[in-house]
Short mmCIF file of C-alpha atoms in Angstrom, two decimals:
data_model
loop_
_atom_site.label_atom_id
_atom_site.label_comp_id
_atom_site.label_asym_id
_atom_site.label_seq_id
_atom_site.Cartn_x
_atom_site.Cartn_y
_atom_site.Cartn_z
CA UNK W 1 11.02 -1.18 29.27
CA UNK W 2 10.62 -3.37 26.22
CA UNK W 3 7.84 -5.90 26.68
CA UNK W 4 9.09 -9.28 27.88
CA UNK W 5 5.90 -11.07 26.90
CA UNK W 6 6.65 -14.08 24.75
CA UNK W 7 3.45 -15.20 23.07
CA UNK W 8 4.76 -16.21 19.65
CA UNK W 9 7.93 -16.04 17.57
CA UNK W 10 9.00 -16.14 13.97
CA UNK W 11 11.05 -19.33 13.79
CA UNK W 12 11.33 -20.04 10.06
CA UNK W 13 11.60 -17.91 6.93
CA UNK W 14 12.24 -18.31 3.23
CA UNK W 15 12.23 -15.85 0.36
CA UNK W 16 11.78 -17.25 -3.14
CA UNK W 17 15.11 -16.33 -4.74
CA UNK W 18 13.86 -15.56 -8.25
CA UNK W 19 11.96 -12.46 -9.40
CA UNK W 20 11.34 -13.86 -12.87
CA UNK W 21 9.88 -17.33 -12.74
CA UNK W 22 8.07 -18.23 -15.97
CA UNK W 23 6.26 -21.56 -15.97
CA UNK W 24 5.85 -21.65 -12.20
CA UNK W 25 2.51 -21.10 -10.45
CA UNK W 26 1.84 -19.05 -7.31
CA UNK W 27 0.76 -22.25 -5.54
CA UNK W 28 4.06 -23.95 -6.42
CA UNK W 29 5.98 -20.95 -5.10
CA UNK W 30 3.95 -21.07 -1.88
CA UNK W 31 4.57 -24.80 -1.35
CA UNK W 32 8.30 -24.61 -2.11
CA UNK W 33 8.75 -21.66 0.24
CA UNK W 34 6.69 -23.37 2.96
CA UNK W 35 8.91 -26.45 2.89
CA UNK W 36 12.10 -24.36 3.02
CA UNK W 37 10.82 -22.11 5.83
CA UNK W 38 9.85 -25.18 7.86
CA UNK W 39 13.31 -26.61 7.23
CA UNK W 40 14.82 -23.29 8.34
CA UNK W 41 12.89 -23.71 11.60
CA UNK W 42 13.70 -27.40 11.99
CA UNK W 43 10.01 -28.27 11.84
CA UNK W 44 8.10 -30.82 9.76
CA UNK W 45 5.37 -30.27 7.18
CA UNK W 46 2.94 -32.11 9.50
CA UNK W 47 3.73 -29.77 12.42
CA UNK W 48 1.69 -26.98 10.77
CA UNK W 49 -1.70 -26.55 12.46
CA UNK W 50 -2.50 -22.95 11.44
CA UNK W 51 -2.81 -21.69 7.86
CA UNK W 52 -2.82 -17.99 6.92
CA UNK W 53 -3.52 -17.06 3.32
CA UNK W 54 -4.15 -13.77 1.52
CA UNK W 55 -6.10 -15.52 -1.25
CA UNK W 56 -3.28 -15.18 -3.78
CA UNK W 57 -3.29 -18.73 -5.13
CA UNK W 58 -5.86 -20.43 -7.35
CA UNK W 59 -9.08 -21.86 -5.98
CA UNK W 60 -10.92 -21.16 -2.79
CA UNK W 61 -8.28 -19.51 -0.59
CA UNK W 62 -8.00 -21.37 2.73
CA UNK W 63 -9.78 -24.49 1.58
CA UNK W 64 -7.97 -24.80 -1.72
CA UNK W 65 -4.60 -24.09 -0.15
CA UNK W 66 -5.09 -26.61 2.66
CA UNK W 67 -5.95 -29.30 0.12
CA UNK W 68 -3.08 -28.39 -2.22
CA UNK W 69 -0.60 -28.40 0.66
CA UNK W 70 -2.13 -31.56 2.11
CA UNK W 71 -2.68 -30.02 5.53
CA UNK W 72 -5.66 -30.19 7.89
CA UNK W 73 -5.09 -27.08 10.01
CA UNK W 74 -7.05 -26.22 13.17
CA UNK W 75 -6.98 -22.51 12.27
CA UNK W 76 -7.60 -20.98 8.83
CA UNK W 77 -7.37 -17.21 8.34
CA UNK W 78 -7.85 -15.79 4.84
CA UNK W 79 -7.68 -12.09 5.67
CA UNK W 80 -6.96 -10.37 2.34
CA UNK W 81 -6.27 -6.66 2.75
CA UNK W 82 -3.67 -6.18 0.03
CA UNK W 83 0.05 -5.82 0.65
CA UNK W 84 -0.29 -5.58 4.42
CA UNK W 85 -2.14 -8.93 4.68
CA UNK W 86 0.95 -10.62 6.14
CA UNK W 87 1.29 -8.13 8.99
CA UNK W 88 -2.38 -8.81 9.75
CA UNK W 89 -1.66 -12.55 9.55
CA UNK W 90 1.32 -12.28 11.90
CA UNK W 91 -0.85 -10.37 14.35
CA UNK W 92 -3.60 -12.97 14.09
CA UNK W 93 -1.15 -15.87 14.38
CA UNK W 94 0.24 -14.41 17.60
CA UNK W 95 -3.31 -14.02 18.93
CA UNK W 96 -4.34 -17.53 17.88
CA UNK W 97 -1.19 -19.14 19.34
CA UNK W 98 -1.60 -17.21 22.62
CA UNK W 99 -5.20 -18.45 22.79
CA UNK W 100 -4.04 -22.05 22.32
CA UNK W 101 -5.83 -22.47 18.99
CA UNK W 102 -2.67 -23.52 17.14
CA UNK W 103 1.07 -23.96 17.76
CA UNK W 104 2.71 -23.67 14.34
CA UNK W 105 1.32 -21.03 11.98
CA UNK W 106 2.30 -20.96 8.31
CA UNK W 107 2.08 -17.78 6.20
CA UNK W 108 2.79 -18.13 2.48
CA UNK W 109 2.84 -15.84 -0.53
CA UNK W 110 3.29 -16.55 -4.23
CA UNK W 111 2.87 -14.36 -7.28
CA UNK W 112 3.78 -14.38 -10.95
CA UNK W 113 2.81 -10.76 -11.55
CA UNK W 114 5.82 -10.12 -13.77
CA UNK W 115 5.45 -13.18 -15.96
CA UNK W 116 1.71 -12.52 -16.23
CA UNK W 117 2.54 -8.99 -17.49
CA UNK W 118 0.23 -7.47 -14.90
CA UNK W 119 0.40 -3.66 -15.24
CA UNK W 120 -0.20 -3.14 -11.55
CA UNK W 121 0.81 0.48 -11.38
CA UNK W 122 0.00 1.85 -14.80
CA UNK W 123 -3.37 0.34 -15.76
CA UNK W 124 -5.74 2.98 -14.51
CA UNK W 125 -9.48 3.06 -14.69
CA UNK W 126 -10.43 -0.53 -14.07
CA UNK W 127 -11.24 -2.98 -16.81
CA UNK W 128 -14.88 -3.55 -15.98
CA UNK W 129 -13.90 -6.76 -14.24
CA UNK W 130 -15.63 -8.08 -11.15
CA UNK W 131 -18.88 -6.84 -9.68
CA UNK W 132 -19.67 -3.13 -9.82
CA UNK W 133 -19.43 -1.37 -6.47
CA UNK W 134 -20.22 2.18 -5.36
CA UNK W 135 -16.49 2.86 -5.17
CA UNK W 136 -15.67 1.41 -8.59
CA UNK W 137 -18.50 3.40 -10.15
CA UNK W 138 -17.15 6.62 -8.64
CA UNK W 139 -13.48 6.01 -9.55
CA UNK W 140 -13.19 3.98 -12.78
CA UNK W 141 -14.13 6.69 -15.32
CA UNK W 142 -11.30 9.10 -14.49
CA UNK W 143 -8.30 7.00 -15.40
CA UNK W 144 -6.54 7.17 -12.08
CA UNK W 145 -3.62 4.74 -12.12
CA UNK W 146 -2.27 3.21 -8.93
CA UNK W 147 0.85 5.32 -9.30
CA UNK W 148 -1.21 8.52 -9.70
CA UNK W 149 -3.14 7.55 -6.60
CA UNK W 150 0.04 7.66 -4.52
CA UNK W 151 1.28 10.69 -6.45
CA UNK W 152 -1.73 12.68 -5.24
CA UNK W 153 -0.59 12.01 -1.69
CA UNK W 154 2.92 13.19 -2.53
CA UNK W 155 1.56 16.33 -4.21
CA UNK W 156 -0.50 17.19 -1.15
CA UNK W 157 2.43 16.47 1.21
CA UNK W 158 4.59 18.85 -0.82
CA UNK W 159 1.86 21.51 -0.68
CA UNK W 160 1.25 21.22 3.06
CA UNK W 161 4.81 20.74 4.28
CA UNK W 162 7.18 21.96 1.58
CA UNK W 163 8.50 18.47 0.94
CA UNK W 164 10.71 18.20 -2.16
CA UNK W 165 11.44 15.53 -4.77
CA UNK W 166 15.09 15.68 -3.64
CA UNK W 167 14.03 14.59 -0.17
CA UNK W 168 11.81 11.78 -1.46
CA UNK W 169 14.63 10.61 -3.74
CA UNK W 170 16.84 9.89 -0.72
CA UNK W 171 14.60 6.93 0.07
CA UNK W 172 15.32 5.43 -3.38
CA UNK W 173 19.04 6.13 -2.98
CA UNK W 174 19.32 4.38 0.40
CA UNK W 175 17.33 1.32 -0.62
CA UNK W 176 19.29 0.94 -3.88
CA UNK W 177 22.52 0.98 -1.89
CA UNK W 178 21.13 -1.89 0.15
CA UNK W 179 19.97 -3.73 -2.96
CA UNK W 180 23.46 -3.61 -4.46
CA UNK W 181 24.71 -5.54 -1.41
CA UNK W 182 22.00 -8.22 -1.81
CA UNK W 183 22.87 -10.73 -4.58
CA UNK W 184 19.21 -11.73 -5.04
CA UNK W 185 18.26 -8.07 -5.54
CA UNK W 186 21.05 -7.58 -8.07
CA UNK W 187 19.83 -10.67 -9.93
CA UNK W 188 16.26 -9.30 -9.72
CA UNK W 189 17.25 -5.99 -11.31
CA UNK W 190 19.20 -7.91 -13.96
CA UNK W 191 16.32 -10.26 -14.78
CA UNK W 192 13.82 -7.39 -14.88
CA UNK W 193 16.14 -5.45 -17.19
CA UNK W 194 16.70 -2.39 -15.03
CA UNK W 195 18.70 0.32 -16.78
CA UNK W 196 21.81 0.94 -14.69
CA UNK W 197 22.22 -1.71 -12.03
CA UNK W 198 24.32 0.35 -9.68
CA UNK W 199 24.07 2.69 -6.75
CA UNK W 200 22.10 5.81 -7.67
CA UNK W 201 22.17 9.46 -6.69
CA UNK W 202 19.40 11.92 -5.92
CA UNK W 203 20.05 13.44 -9.34
CA UNK W 204 19.59 10.04 -11.02
CA UNK W 205 16.15 9.80 -9.44
CA UNK W 206 15.19 13.32 -10.52
CA UNK W 207 16.48 12.63 -14.04
CA UNK W 208 14.38 9.49 -14.41
CA UNK W 209 11.18 10.02 -16.34
CA UNK W 210 8.06 11.35 -14.70
CA UNK W 211 5.36 8.67 -14.43
CA UNK W 212 2.69 10.58 -12.52
CA UNK W 213 3.61 14.01 -11.17
CA UNK W 214 5.49 14.29 -8.85
CA UNK W 215 6.62 10.64 -8.85
CA UNK W 216 9.55 9.64 -11.08
CA UNK W 217 10.30 6.15 -12.40
CA UNK W 218 12.98 5.52 -9.75
CA UNK W 219 10.45 6.33 -7.02
CA UNK W 220 8.22 3.43 -8.12
CA UNK W 221 8.61 -0.22 -7.11
CA UNK W 222 9.29 -3.00 -9.57
CA UNK W 223 6.71 -5.57 -10.67
CA UNK W 224 8.36 -8.94 -10.12
CA UNK W 225 7.46 -12.57 -9.61
CA UNK W 226 8.21 -14.03 -6.22
CA UNK W 227 6.97 -15.16 -2.88
CA UNK W 228 7.99 -16.47 0.47
CA UNK W 229 6.93 -18.08 3.71
CA UNK W 230 7.02 -17.34 7.42
CA UNK W 231 6.59 -19.87 10.23
CA UNK W 232 5.34 -18.50 13.56
CA UNK W 233 5.37 -20.78 16.61
CA UNK W 234 4.48 -20.94 20.28
CA UNK W 235 7.26 -20.39 22.88
CA UNK W 236 7.32 -24.13 23.62
CA UNK W 237 7.88 -25.00 19.95
CA UNK W 238 10.25 -22.08 19.40
CA UNK W 239 12.56 -23.29 22.16
CA UNK W 240 13.50 -26.37 20.14
CA UNK W 241 13.79 -24.72 16.71
CA UNK W 242 17.09 -24.48 14.81
CA UNK W 243 17.34 -20.69 14.81
CA UNK W 244 16.96 -18.17 17.61
CA UNK W 245 13.36 -16.98 17.92
CA UNK W 246 12.32 -13.51 16.77
CA UNK W 247 9.46 -12.54 19.04
CA UNK W 248 6.35 -10.70 17.96
CA UNK W 249 5.92 -8.23 20.83
CA UNK W 250 3.42 -5.79 19.40
CA UNK W 251 0.91 -5.45 16.59
CA UNK W 252 -1.66 -3.06 15.23
CA UNK W 253 -4.17 -3.13 12.38
CA UNK W 254 -6.09 -0.26 10.78
CA UNK W 255 -7.93 0.95 7.72
CA UNK W 256 -8.28 4.41 6.23
CA UNK W 257 -10.07 5.80 3.22
CA UNK W 258 -10.82 9.05 1.47
CA UNK W 259 -13.30 11.12 3.45
CA UNK W 260 -14.90 14.48 2.87
CA UNK W 261 -12.50 16.99 4.42
CA UNK W 262 -9.98 14.28 5.31
CA UNK W 263 -6.19 14.72 5.36
CA UNK W 264 -4.61 12.72 2.55
CA UNK W 265 -1.16 12.92 4.16
CA UNK W 266 -2.22 10.75 7.12
CA UNK W 267 -2.32 6.97 6.64
CA UNK W 268 -3.73 4.01 8.55
CA UNK W 269 -0.32 3.76 10.26
CA UNK W 270 -1.39 6.65 12.50
CA UNK W 271 -3.94 4.24 14.02
CA UNK W 272 -2.08 0.91 13.87
CA UNK W 273 1.27 2.32 15.02
CA UNK W 274 0.32 3.62 18.48
CA UNK W 275 -1.44 0.35 19.34
CA UNK W 276 1.64 -1.65 18.36
CA UNK W 277 4.07 0.63 20.25
CA UNK W 278 1.90 0.46 23.36
CA UNK W 279 1.65 -3.32 23.29
CA UNK W 280 5.40 -3.69 22.75
CA UNK W 281 6.28 -0.93 25.19
CA UNK W 282 8.75 0.39 22.62
CA UNK W 283 9.35 3.91 21.34
CA UNK W 284 10.12 4.57 17.66
CA UNK W 285 13.55 6.00 18.53
CA UNK W 286 14.54 2.61 19.99
CA UNK W 287 13.97 0.82 16.68
CA UNK W 288 17.08 -0.40 14.85
CA UNK W 289 15.42 -1.64 11.65
CA UNK W 290 12.42 -0.10 9.90
CA UNK W 291 10.94 -2.34 7.22
CA UNK W 292 8.40 0.01 5.68
CA UNK W 293 6.35 -0.89 2.60
CA UNK W 294 8.09 1.01 -0.22
CA UNK W 295 5.64 0.77 -3.07
CA UNK W 296 6.72 4.35 -3.73
CA UNK W 297 8.99 6.82 -1.96
CA UNK W 298 6.02 8.76 -0.59
CA UNK W 299 4.63 5.61 1.04
CA UNK W 300 7.74 5.37 3.21
CA UNK W 301 7.79 9.05 4.14
CA UNK W 302 4.11 9.10 5.15
CA UNK W 303 4.53 5.96 7.25
CA UNK W 304 7.73 7.08 8.98
CA UNK W 305 5.76 10.12 10.12
CA UNK W 306 2.60 8.23 11.08
CA UNK W 307 4.61 5.64 13.02
CA UNK W 308 6.12 8.49 15.02
CA UNK W 309 9.74 8.40 13.83
CA UNK W 310 9.29 12.15 13.29
CA UNK W 311 6.48 14.66 13.47
CA UNK W 312 3.86 14.84 10.70
CA UNK W 313 5.35 16.98 7.96
CA UNK W 314 8.97 16.56 9.08
CA UNK W 315 9.58 13.45 6.95
CA UNK W 316 11.53 15.38 4.34
CA UNK W 317 14.10 16.60 6.86
CA UNK W 318 14.12 13.21 8.61
CA UNK W 319 15.10 11.21 5.52
CA UNK W 320 17.61 13.85 4.44
CA UNK W 321 19.88 12.94 7.32
CA UNK W 322 22.06 9.94 6.46
CA UNK W 323 20.11 7.72 8.80
CA UNK W 324 18.43 5.28 6.44
CA UNK W 325 21.57 3.41 5.38
CA UNK W 326 22.54 0.14 7.00
CA UNK W 327 25.91 1.56 8.11
CA UNK W 328 24.64 4.86 9.51
CA UNK W 329 25.22 5.60 13.18
CA UNK W 330 21.64 6.90 13.31
CA UNK W 331 18.48 4.82 13.70
CA UNK W 332 16.62 3.34 11.98
CA UNK W 333 18.09 1.55 8.96
CA UNK W 334 15.44 1.31 6.23
CA UNK W 335 14.57 -1.66 4.02
CA UNK W 336 17.98 -3.27 4.22
CA UNK W 337 17.12 -5.93 1.61
CA UNK W 338 16.69 -3.31 -1.10
CA UNK W 339 12.93 -2.97 -0.68
CA UNK W 340 10.19 -3.07 -3.25
CA UNK W 341 11.98 -0.31 -5.12
CA UNK W 342 15.06 -2.42 -5.86
CA UNK W 343 14.65 -6.01 -4.69
CA UNK W 344 11.22 -7.62 -4.63
CA UNK W 345 7.66 -6.49 -5.32
CA UNK W 346 5.32 -9.07 -6.85
CA UNK W 347 2.24 -7.08 -5.79
CA UNK W 348 1.93 -7.71 -2.04
CA UNK W 349 5.26 -7.01 -0.38
CA UNK W 350 4.17 -7.30 3.25
CA UNK W 351 5.61 -10.78 3.74
CA UNK W 352 9.12 -9.67 2.77
CA UNK W 353 9.05 -6.99 5.49
CA UNK W 354 8.78 -9.78 8.08
CA UNK W 355 11.52 -11.80 6.35
CA UNK W 356 14.16 -9.07 6.32
CA UNK W 357 13.29 -7.86 9.82
CA UNK W 358 13.82 -11.44 10.99
CA UNK W 359 17.15 -11.74 9.14
CA UNK W 360 18.35 -8.56 10.81
CA UNK W 361 17.43 -9.73 14.29
CA UNK W 362 19.14 -13.06 13.58
CA UNK W 363 22.24 -11.37 12.17
CA UNK W 364 21.69 -12.79 8.66
CA UNK W 365 21.12 -9.70 6.49
CA UNK W 366 23.36 -8.80 3.56
CA UNK W 367 23.36 -5.27 5.02
CA UNK W 368 23.52 -6.24 8.66
CA UNK W 369 23.03 -3.44 11.19
CA UNK W 370 25.40 -4.15 14.10
CA UNK W 371 23.61 -5.49 17.16
CA UNK W 372 20.09 -5.02 15.77
CA UNK W 373 17.66 -5.83 18.57
CA UNK W 374 14.34 -4.24 17.65
CA UNK W 375 12.56 -3.98 14.31
CA UNK W 376 9.26 -2.73 13.00
CA UNK W 377 7.54 -4.09 9.89
CA UNK W 378 4.78 -1.87 8.57
CA UNK W 379 2.74 -3.05 5.62
CA UNK W 380 0.44 -0.97 3.48
CA UNK W 381 -2.34 -2.50 1.41
CA UNK W 382 -4.77 -1.08 -1.11
CA UNK W 383 -4.28 2.45 -2.41
CA UNK W 384 -3.03 5.25 -0.21
CA UNK W 385 -5.20 8.04 -1.61
CA UNK W 386 -8.43 6.06 -1.71
CA UNK W 387 -8.80 3.11 0.65
CA UNK W 388 -5.94 1.31 2.32
CA UNK W 389 -4.86 -0.80 5.28
CA UNK W 390 -1.95 -0.52 7.65
CA UNK W 391 -0.46 -3.41 9.61
CA UNK W 392 2.30 -2.81 12.16
CA UNK W 393 4.40 -5.61 13.69
CA UNK W 394 7.13 -5.01 16.26
CA UNK W 395 9.80 -7.68 16.58
CA UNK W 396 12.47 -8.32 19.20
CA UNK W 397 15.22 -10.82 19.83
CA UNK W 398 16.19 -12.05 23.27
CA UNK F 1 -12.73 3.31 -27.22
CA UNK F 2 -14.92 4.54 -24.36
CA UNK F 3 -13.52 5.21 -20.95
CA UNK F 4 -14.52 2.69 -18.30
CA UNK F 5 -18.13 3.49 -17.44
CA UNK F 6 -20.08 3.08 -14.24
CA UNK F 7 -21.85 -0.27 -14.34
CA UNK F 8 -25.41 -1.11 -13.35
CA UNK F 9 -27.32 -2.43 -11.53
CA UNK F 10 -25.58 -0.62 -8.69
CA UNK F 11 -28.32 0.92 -6.57
CA UNK F 12 -26.17 3.20 -4.35
CA UNK F 13 -24.77 5.23 -7.23
CA UNK F 14 -27.62 4.88 -9.78
CA UNK F 15 -29.36 8.17 -8.75
CA UNK F 16 -26.08 10.08 -9.01
CA UNK F 17 -25.43 8.83 -12.53
CA UNK F 18 -29.05 9.31 -13.62
CA UNK F 19 -28.79 12.98 -12.59
CA UNK F 20 -25.67 13.44 -14.70
CA UNK F 21 -27.81 12.88 -17.80
CA UNK F 22 -29.28 16.34 -17.05
CA UNK F 23 -25.86 17.73 -16.09
CA UNK F 24 -26.81 17.82 -12.43
CA UNK F 25 -24.06 17.13 -9.87
CA UNK F 26 -25.77 15.63 -6.85
CA UNK F 27 -24.86 14.55 -3.34
CA UNK F 28 -26.65 13.32 -0.24
CA UNK F 29 -27.35 14.97 3.10
CA UNK F 30 -28.54 13.44 6.38
CA UNK F 31 -31.89 15.14 7.06
CA UNK F 32 -31.37 14.96 10.82
CA UNK F 33 -27.69 15.83 11.28
CA UNK F 34 -26.86 17.74 8.11
CA UNK F 35 -23.89 15.40 7.45
CA UNK F 36 -22.82 15.40 3.82
CA UNK F 37 -22.59 11.86 2.38
CA UNK F 38 -20.35 11.08 -0.62
CA UNK F 39 -19.68 8.71 -2.39
CA UNK F 40 -23.38 7.88 -2.61
CA UNK F 41 -24.72 5.25 -0.23
CA UNK F 42 -28.00 4.13 1.29
CA UNK F 43 -26.83 5.15 4.77
CA UNK F 44 -24.88 7.88 6.53
CA UNK F 45 -21.42 6.42 7.28
CA UNK F 46 -21.20 8.56 10.43
CA UNK F 47 -24.25 7.10 12.18
CA UNK F 48 -25.91 4.42 10.04
CA UNK F 49 -29.04 6.50 9.45
CA UNK F 50 -30.94 5.95 6.21
CA UNK F 51 -32.80 9.25 6.44
CA UNK F 52 -30.94 10.87 3.54
CA UNK F 53 -32.00 13.25 0.80
CA UNK F 54 -30.43 14.17 -2.54
CA UNK F 55 -29.35 17.75 -3.26
CA UNK F 56 -27.84 19.45 -6.27
CA UNK F 57 -24.38 21.01 -6.03
CA UNK F 58 -23.52 24.33 -7.67
CA UNK F 59 -20.50 22.54 -9.09
CA UNK F 60 -17.93 24.96 -7.70
CA UNK F 61 -14.98 23.96 -5.59
CA UNK F 62 -11.25 23.85 -4.91
CA UNK F 63 -8.53 21.43 -6.01
CA UNK F 64 -7.43 19.41 -2.95
CA UNK F 65 -4.74 17.40 -4.74
CA UNK F 66 -3.92 16.20 -8.23
CA UNK F 67 -1.47 14.26 -10.35
CA UNK F 68 -0.70 14.35 -14.05
CA UNK F 69 -0.75 10.82 -15.45
CA UNK F 70 2.04 10.34 -18.01
CA UNK F 71 1.60 6.60 -18.42
CA UNK F 72 -1.67 4.69 -18.55
CA UNK F 73 -1.69 1.47 -20.53
CA UNK F 74 -5.49 1.29 -20.54
CA UNK F 75 -6.47 1.65 -24.21
CA UNK F 76 -9.03 4.39 -23.51
CA UNK F 77 -6.42 6.62 -21.87
CA UNK F 78 -3.19 5.64 -23.59
CA UNK F 79 -3.72 8.07 -26.51
CA UNK F 80 -4.70 11.07 -24.34
CA UNK F 81 -1.23 12.34 -23.57
CA UNK F 82 -0.64 13.72 -20.07
CA UNK F 83 -3.94 14.27 -18.24
CA UNK F 84 -4.80 15.35 -14.73
CA UNK F 85 -6.64 13.36 -12.10
CA UNK F 86 -7.67 15.27 -9.01
CA UNK F 87 -9.66 15.41 -5.84
CA UNK F 88 -11.93 18.45 -5.85
CA UNK F 89 -13.55 19.71 -2.64
CA UNK F 90 -17.00 21.04 -3.58
CA UNK F 91 -18.22 24.08 -1.67
CA UNK F 92 -21.10 22.00 -0.25
CA UNK F 93 -18.56 19.83 1.61
CA UNK F 94 -17.95 16.71 -0.46
CA UNK F 95 -14.80 15.50 -2.19
CA UNK F 96 -14.97 13.97 -5.66
CA UNK F 97 -12.38 12.15 -7.75
CA UNK F 98 -12.35 13.74 -11.20
CA UNK F 99 -10.24 15.12 -14.08
CA UNK F 100 -9.07 18.69 -14.50
CA UNK F 101 -9.60 19.78 -18.12
CA UNK F 102 -9.47 22.96 -20.15
CA UNK F 103 -5.90 23.91 -19.29
CA UNK F 104 -3.21 24.36 -21.93
CA UNK F 105 -0.60 22.27 -20.11
CA UNK F 106 -1.69 20.15 -17.15
CA UNK F 107 1.91 19.71 -16.01
CA UNK F 108 2.25 23.44 -15.28
CA UNK F 109 -1.21 25.05 -15.21
CA UNK F 110 -2.77 23.28 -12.22
CA UNK F 111 -2.22 24.07 -8.55
CA UNK F 112 -3.62 22.83 -5.27
CA UNK F 113 -6.08 25.42 -3.91
CA UNK F 114 -7.13 26.51 -7.41
CA UNK F 115 -10.84 27.35 -7.84
CA UNK F 116 -12.64 25.17 -10.38
CA UNK F 117 -16.14 24.60 -11.75
CA UNK F 118 -17.83 21.55 -13.20
CA UNK F 119 -17.71 20.82 -16.93
CA UNK F 120 -19.64 17.90 -18.38
CA UNK F 121 -18.33 15.32 -20.82
CA UNK F 122 -21.21 13.36 -22.32
CA UNK F 123 -20.63 9.64 -22.84
CA UNK F 124 -22.03 7.35 -25.54
CA UNK F 125 -23.71 5.36 -22.77
CA UNK F 126 -26.01 8.32 -21.98
CA UNK F 127 -24.44 9.37 -18.71
CA UNK F 128 -22.17 12.40 -18.42
CA UNK F 129 -18.86 12.65 -16.56
CA UNK F 130 -18.39 15.63 -14.24
CA UNK F 131 -14.95 17.09 -14.86
CA UNK F 132 -13.61 20.41 -13.63
CA UNK F 133 -12.01 23.41 -15.28
CA UNK F 134 -10.47 26.59 -13.80
CA UNK F 135 -13.26 28.95 -12.63
#
């Protein structure tokens, strides 16, 4: 029986439409998206009394953002755990609203990673920036790029379970099909000068150049500009909002890191997932929409397994069935906006997982799954083969 | 251009890097429980104990996983051509991030489970980087 608890709901969303936005700052993106998400909810700027920020703007995170926005919130949460920060924020907002600490929580994200020419995936070895740490001192000298970090997970998954590049490629194929139905994703691929803005085949993925064995170019997310905002409100506020509420009915948070003798093919989702399922009283096979952080194909496969959509090691067979597409009779549909692979990845994609899950449960997606009722958003932050976070949010409509 | 180097002061990892100057690969052990601690720290992450001692590894182990980097825009690595990063499980029970060197073609000559031994690459800063080559 799906949980009927109604502590907090997503009532307003906005995704910054551009993926190439020269001359705009992350703070401007955050403020513009905040205003449009509040308008989507039918709420006012001054209704916001909770501010959630992953420290992605200029200045001193929560303080600087409150001043820039012109808000005096009762709750400030600046949890910054990489790309999954927004799943953590949604979990915290639900907790804070249920405790009566705030009524209208605002989550914002803004990034100009593309225009800043940040080589997020392919600049390995650190640049000697920031304070030295034990971890940086033990990792910087070997030239491990972010892409190679995830590739080591893929390599180990292939070794332990016989997973193939053909199977991983199916994740890229399904999400590209969704991207081609999303005008903003098509514009994104155009603006970022993708070669071949069309649906792709498994063979196209395998023919794309190897970036870090065994990951090919078309298994890696884009580096875009972008941002967005989510408004989360109490049941009393949600009742009077413009759109139907999308309820947060379960959440889980976890960390994982490389350990002596540890299993690289298991992610933090194996800890955050069960807590979220239990709170929501939902089983993975009931989920219509899976918004899973697709920094790389392997990220999705690992997390589908860890969230319990299939057994550990069976991800290759699971994604090989035609279940990931929006129009498949099988559950779940995956990343129906086109994902980080083909629509939007400015560095921390977690917020977009909440946006598209909400669109699906409202019936507003460009690849709408008929009668979608339950969705999971699972964000991954940090680096999968070293230290990372997992944030799981389960969403339901009435 | 040098590779990125460990930076100091950083007291947790200083003894490890000092030992590399004599081509010694070292790790920590909890004197009470025998737990192996790595990366280096002032405490045992399993129980918080600070009763640790340093030991020297024989430098022999097994490749746990690896990837061959084809694209690194960092100026120290950009000219290398494809090179292998790897996790190696040392026989003493610790896992180290490293490079696999001394193979003709890293894209075809490296496998998970392969036995390897340490090989040192001295740096202009005085420390030496432990890398691994097929045993």
